[in-house]
mmCIF file of C-alpha atoms in Angstrom:
data_model
loop_
_atom_site.group_PDB
_atom_site.id
_atom_site.type_symbol
_atom_site.label_atom_id
_atom_site.label_comp_id
_atom_site.label_asym_id
_atom_site.label_seq_id
_atom_site.Cartn_x
_atom_site.Cartn_y
_atom_site.Cartn_z
ATOM 1 C CA MET E 1 -15.625 2.276 9.036
ATOM 2 C CA SER E 2 -12.777 4.598 10.071
ATOM 3 C CA SER E 3 -13.832 4.948 13.570
ATOM 4 C CA LEU E 4 -13.503 1.263 13.937
ATOM 5 C CA THR E 5 -9.932 1.163 12.632
ATOM 6 C CA ASP E 6 -9.156 4.171 14.570
ATOM 7 C CA ASP E 7 -10.280 2.268 17.918
ATOM 8 C CA PHE E 8 -8.679 -0.964 16.765
ATOM 9 C CA ASP E 9 -5.272 -1.948 18.202
ATOM 10 C CA PHE E 10 -3.320 -3.464 15.524
ATOM 11 C CA GLU E 11 -0.283 -3.788 17.861
ATOM 12 C CA ALA E 12 -2.259 -5.890 20.223
ATOM 13 C CA ALA E 13 -3.791 -7.995 17.212
ATOM 14 C CA LEU E 14 -0.396 -8.890 16.220
ATOM 15 C CA ALA E 15 0.719 -9.783 19.708
ATOM 16 C CA ALA E 16 -2.316 -12.009 19.853
ATOM 17 C CA CYS E 17 -1.426 -13.842 16.751
ATOM 18 C CA VAL E 18 1.996 -14.611 18.206
ATOM 19 C CA LYS E 19 -0.075 -16.287 20.951
ATOM 20 C CA GLY E 20 -1.852 -18.346 18.411
ATOM 21 C CA GLU E 21 -5.278 -16.544 18.642
ATOM 22 C CA ARG E 22 -6.747 -16.953 15.172
ATOM 23 C CA GLY E 23 -9.477 -14.515 15.984
ATOM 24 C CA ALA E 24 -7.044 -11.695 15.869
ATOM 25 C CA LEU E 25 -5.866 -12.356 12.515
ATOM 26 C CA HIS E 26 -9.652 -12.818 11.362
ATOM 27 C CA ARG E 27 -10.272 -9.262 12.782
ATOM 28 C CA ILE E 28 -7.416 -7.787 11.065
ATOM 29 C CA TYR E 29 -8.877 -9.300 7.728
ATOM 30 C CA GLN E 30 -12.407 -7.999 8.382
ATOM 31 C CA LEU E 31 -11.145 -4.475 9.190
ATOM 32 C CA GLU E 32 -8.475 -4.078 6.473
ATOM 33 C CA GLY E 33 -8.970 -6.861 3.957
ATOM 34 C CA GLY E 34 -10.781 -4.682 1.485
ATOM 35 C CA ARG E 35 -8.247 -1.904 1.439
ATOM 36 C CA LEU E 36 -5.175 -4.481 1.492
ATOM 37 C CA LEU E 37 -6.806 -6.317 -1.603
ATOM 38 C CA GLY E 38 -7.044 -2.727 -3.233
ATOM 39 C CA VAL E 39 -3.214 -2.295 -2.515
ATOM 40 C CA ALA E 40 -2.312 -5.564 -4.084
ATOM 41 C CA LEU E 41 -4.781 -5.114 -6.971
ATOM 42 C CA ARG E 42 -3.289 -1.693 -7.784
ATOM 43 C CA ILE E 43 0.173 -3.311 -8.175
ATOM 44 C CA VAL E 44 -0.578 -6.611 -9.806
ATOM 45 C CA ARG E 45 -3.562 -5.371 -11.883
ATOM 46 C CA ARG E 46 -5.392 -8.796 -11.770
ATOM 47 C CA ARG E 47 -7.868 -9.604 -9.223
ATOM 48 C CA ASP E 48 -7.240 -13.257 -9.074
ATOM 49 C CA ILE E 49 -3.458 -12.564 -8.536
ATOM 50 C CA ALA E 50 -4.248 -9.810 -5.986
ATOM 51 C CA GLU E 51 -6.393 -12.393 -3.967
ATOM 52 C CA ASP E 52 -3.417 -14.773 -3.998
ATOM 53 C CA VAL E 53 -1.023 -12.109 -3.022
ATOM 54 C CA LEU E 54 -3.342 -11.176 -0.142
ATOM 55 C CA HIS E 55 -3.866 -14.787 1.150
ATOM 56 C CA ASP E 56 0.021 -15.163 1.122
ATOM 57 C CA ALA E 57 0.468 -11.896 3.012
ATOM 58 C CA PHE E 58 -2.045 -13.022 5.847
ATOM 59 C CA VAL E 59 -0.130 -16.277 6.066
ATOM 60 C CA ARG E 60 2.978 -14.350 6.315
ATOM 61 C CA ILE E 61 1.421 -11.882 8.981
ATOM 62 C CA TRP E 62 0.419 -15.056 11.015
ATOM 63 C CA GLU E 63 3.880 -16.496 10.817
ATOM 64 C CA LYS E 64 6.015 -13.375 11.327
ATOM 65 C CA ALA E 65 3.845 -11.470 13.750
ATOM 66 C CA ALA E 66 6.571 -12.069 16.265
ATOM 67 C CA SER E 67 9.003 -10.147 14.106
ATOM 68 C CA PHE E 68 6.983 -7.005 14.335
ATOM 69 C CA ASP E 69 8.894 -4.066 15.911
ATOM 70 C CA ALA E 70 6.949 -1.092 17.076
ATOM 71 C CA SER E 71 10.027 1.056 17.348
ATOM 72 C CA ARG E 72 10.252 0.799 13.586
ATOM 73 C CA GLY E 73 6.707 1.954 12.894
ATOM 74 C CA SER E 74 2.986 1.155 13.178
ATOM 75 C CA ALA E 75 1.584 -2.206 13.273
ATOM 76 C CA ARG E 76 -0.966 -1.238 10.661
ATOM 77 C CA GLY E 77 1.791 0.082 8.485
ATOM 78 C CA TRP E 78 3.696 -3.175 8.891
ATOM 79 C CA ILE E 79 0.626 -5.115 7.640
ATOM 80 C CA TYR E 80 0.256 -2.873 4.626
ATOM 81 C CA SER E 81 4.029 -3.232 3.854
ATOM 82 C CA ILE E 82 3.796 -6.880 3.877
ATOM 83 C CA VAL E 83 1.032 -6.875 1.209
ATOM 84 C CA ARG E 84 2.802 -4.393 -0.878
ATOM 85 C CA HIS E 85 6.117 -6.248 -0.760
ATOM 86 C CA GLY E 86 4.246 -9.453 -1.505
ATOM 87 C CA ALA E 87 2.612 -7.939 -4.642
ATOM 88 C CA LEU E 88 5.881 -6.359 -5.742
ATOM 89 C CA ASN E 89 7.735 -9.574 -5.248
ATOM 90 C CA HIS E 90 5.016 -11.436 -7.290
ATOM 91 C CA ILE E 91 5.715 -8.871 -10.298
ATOM 92 C CA ARG E 92 9.455 -9.313 -9.913
ATOM 93 C CA ASN E 93 9.251 -13.183 -9.656
ATOM 94 C CA HIS E 94 7.219 -13.376 -12.724
ATOM 95 C CA ALA E 95 9.212 -10.757 -14.669
ATOM 96 C CA ARG E 96 6.534 -10.017 -17.177
ATOM 97 C CA GLU E 97 4.267 -7.158 -17.810
ATOM 98 C CA VAL E 98 0.910 -7.762 -16.617
ATOM 99 C CA SER E 99 -1.516 -6.650 -19.513
ATOM 100 C CA VAL E 100 -4.601 -4.760 -18.722
ATOM 101 C CA ASP E 101 -7.213 -4.826 -21.309
ATOM 102 C CA ALA E 102 -10.096 -2.160 -21.483
ATOM 103 C CA THR E 103 -12.702 -4.337 -19.924
ATOM 104 C CA LEU E 104 -10.456 -5.162 -16.815
ATOM 105 C CA GLU E 105 -9.456 -1.485 -16.518
ATOM 106 C CA THR E 106 -13.051 -0.415 -16.494
ATOM 107 C CA GLY E 107 -13.600 -2.943 -13.870
ATOM 108 C CA LEU E 108 -11.005 -1.778 -11.780
ATOM 109 C CA ALA E 109 -12.092 1.859 -12.124
ATOM 110 C CA ASP E 110 -15.618 0.743 -11.086
ATOM 111 C CA GLU E 111 -14.324 -1.249 -8.017
ATOM 112 C CA SER E 112 -12.259 1.910 -6.788
ATOM 113 C CA GLY E 113 -15.058 4.037 -7.511
ATOM 114 C CA SER E 114 -13.103 6.338 -9.630
ATOM 115 C CA SER E 115 -11.339 6.449 -13.023
ATOM 116 C CA ALA E 116 -8.777 9.082 -12.036
ATOM 117 C CA ALA E 117 -5.585 8.704 -13.402
ATOM 118 C CA ASP E 118 -3.553 10.742 -11.077
ATOM 119 C CA PRO E 119 -2.431 8.765 -7.897
ATOM 120 C CA TYR E 120 -3.000 11.755 -5.787
ATOM 121 C CA GLU E 121 -6.604 12.102 -6.996
ATOM 122 C CA GLN E 122 -7.124 8.386 -6.206
ATOM 123 C CA VAL E 123 -5.948 8.988 -2.660
ATOM 124 C CA LEU E 124 -8.166 11.959 -2.447
ATOM 125 C CA LEU E 125 -11.124 10.062 -3.578
ATOM 126 C CA SER E 126 -10.473 6.843 -1.675
ATOM 127 C CA SER E 127 -8.672 7.818 1.534
ATOM 128 C CA GLU E 128 -10.289 8.791 4.879
ATOM 129 C CA SER E 129 -9.398 12.168 6.086
ATOM 130 C CA GLY E 130 -6.508 11.910 8.452
ATOM 131 C CA GLN E 131 -2.933 13.217 9.271
ATOM 132 C CA LEU E 132 -1.276 11.248 6.316
ATOM 133 C CA TYR E 133 -3.791 12.995 3.907
ATOM 134 C CA ASP E 134 -2.989 16.413 5.437
ATOM 135 C CA CYS E 135 0.712 15.673 5.152
ATOM 136 C CA LEU E 136 0.514 14.583 1.605
ATOM 137 C CA GLY E 137 -1.343 17.687 0.736
ATOM 138 C CA LYS E 138 1.453 19.885 2.068
ATOM 139 C CA LEU E 139 4.027 18.317 -0.322
ATOM 140 C CA ASP E 140 4.699 19.886 -3.715
ATOM 141 C CA ASP E 141 3.250 18.117 -6.718
ATOM 142 C CA ALA E 142 6.447 16.322 -7.770
ATOM 143 C CA LYS E 143 7.365 14.865 -4.380
ATOM 144 C CA ARG E 144 3.630 13.715 -3.931
ATOM 145 C CA SER E 145 3.367 12.051 -7.280
ATOM 146 C CA SER E 146 6.587 10.445 -7.075
ATOM 147 C CA ILE E 147 5.723 8.872 -3.565
ATOM 148 C CA LEU E 148 2.406 7.922 -4.515
ATOM 149 C CA LEU E 149 3.475 6.298 -7.699
ATOM 150 C CA ALA E 150 6.107 4.308 -5.796
ATOM 151 C CA TYR E 151 3.719 3.326 -2.965
ATOM 152 C CA LEU E 152 0.266 3.060 -4.772
ATOM 153 C CA ASP E 153 1.468 2.046 -8.209
ATOM 154 C CA GLY E 154 4.510 -0.011 -7.049
ATOM 155 C CA CYS E 155 6.569 1.783 -9.763
ATOM 156 C CA THR E 156 10.205 1.604 -9.479
ATOM 157 C CA HIS E 157 12.456 4.764 -9.379
ATOM 158 C CA THR E 158 13.230 4.193 -13.212
ATOM 159 C CA GLU E 159 9.556 3.816 -14.037
ATOM 160 C CA ILE E 160 8.777 6.839 -12.217
ATOM 161 C CA ALA E 161 11.443 8.799 -13.884
ATOM 162 C CA SER E 162 10.209 7.608 -17.327
ATOM 163 C CA ARG E 163 6.551 8.509 -16.527
ATOM 164 C CA MET E 164 7.341 12.005 -15.156
ATOM 165 C CA LYS E 165 10.067 12.652 -17.974
ATOM 166 C CA THR E 166 12.408 13.546 -15.171
ATOM 167 C CA PRO E 167 16.107 12.447 -14.565
ATOM 168 C CA LEU E 168 16.383 9.308 -12.195
ATOM 169 C CA GLY E 169 18.447 11.185 -9.570
ATOM 170 C CA THR E 170 15.766 13.882 -9.380
ATOM 171 C CA VAL E 171 13.052 11.337 -8.779
ATOM 172 C CA LYS E 172 15.240 9.638 -6.008
ATOM 173 C CA ALA E 173 15.709 12.933 -4.324
ATOM 174 C CA TRP E 174 12.085 13.962 -4.520
ATOM 175 C CA ILE E 175 11.064 10.500 -2.931
ATOM 176 C CA ARG E 176 13.694 10.864 -0.265
ATOM 177 C CA ARG E 177 12.928 14.506 0.627
ATOM 178 C CA GLY E 178 9.224 13.886 0.282
ATOM 179 C CA LEU E 179 9.327 10.772 2.664
ATOM 180 C CA GLN E 180 11.457 12.795 5.230
ATOM 181 C CA ALA E 181 8.946 15.675 4.941
ATOM 182 C CA LEU E 182 6.086 13.083 5.752
ATOM 183 C CA LYS E 183 8.118 11.598 8.558
ATOM 184 C CA GLU E 184 8.638 15.009 10.036
ATOM 185 C CA CYS E 185 4.802 15.986 9.505
ATOM 186 C CA LEU E 186 3.585 12.709 10.963
ATOM 187 C CA ALA E 187 5.669 12.990 14.086
#
């Protein structure tokens, strides 16, 4: 599947969406829908809500494709950020903790193919080998864990500080420096 997404031109697909070509949006969904659902599921922790978030994200992608700016990042990254922000907005808007019972947690682990608790292990087990994977491996554990907790789990800086038993300012610095190192590595 990675060769299909490596060869797919997400920027051209977004341009086609702007022109009203529904097939382009459908192709994006075919290639990335499963992984995008995983992003939403990881944040909202309930499949039914994750599916709603994904649906809303694809509506937003269709409606806002013209706002994509290639100078600010990749089209694929833009698509993922819409899903991630949609999931985070759902959590914020509903201002409640989504409880995960043992049965659902087991189901989530089965769906992801792993029950690893460490976010970096999740990335190792589920990601395709690539430049981002290599760059994440170059970060020290604290920076890598902070970034993955923020972007995979959707944790706030305060939540990360609490989980890592580290001062908030330190966590913010780790994330800022880690993202800068990733940006330099990926350039």
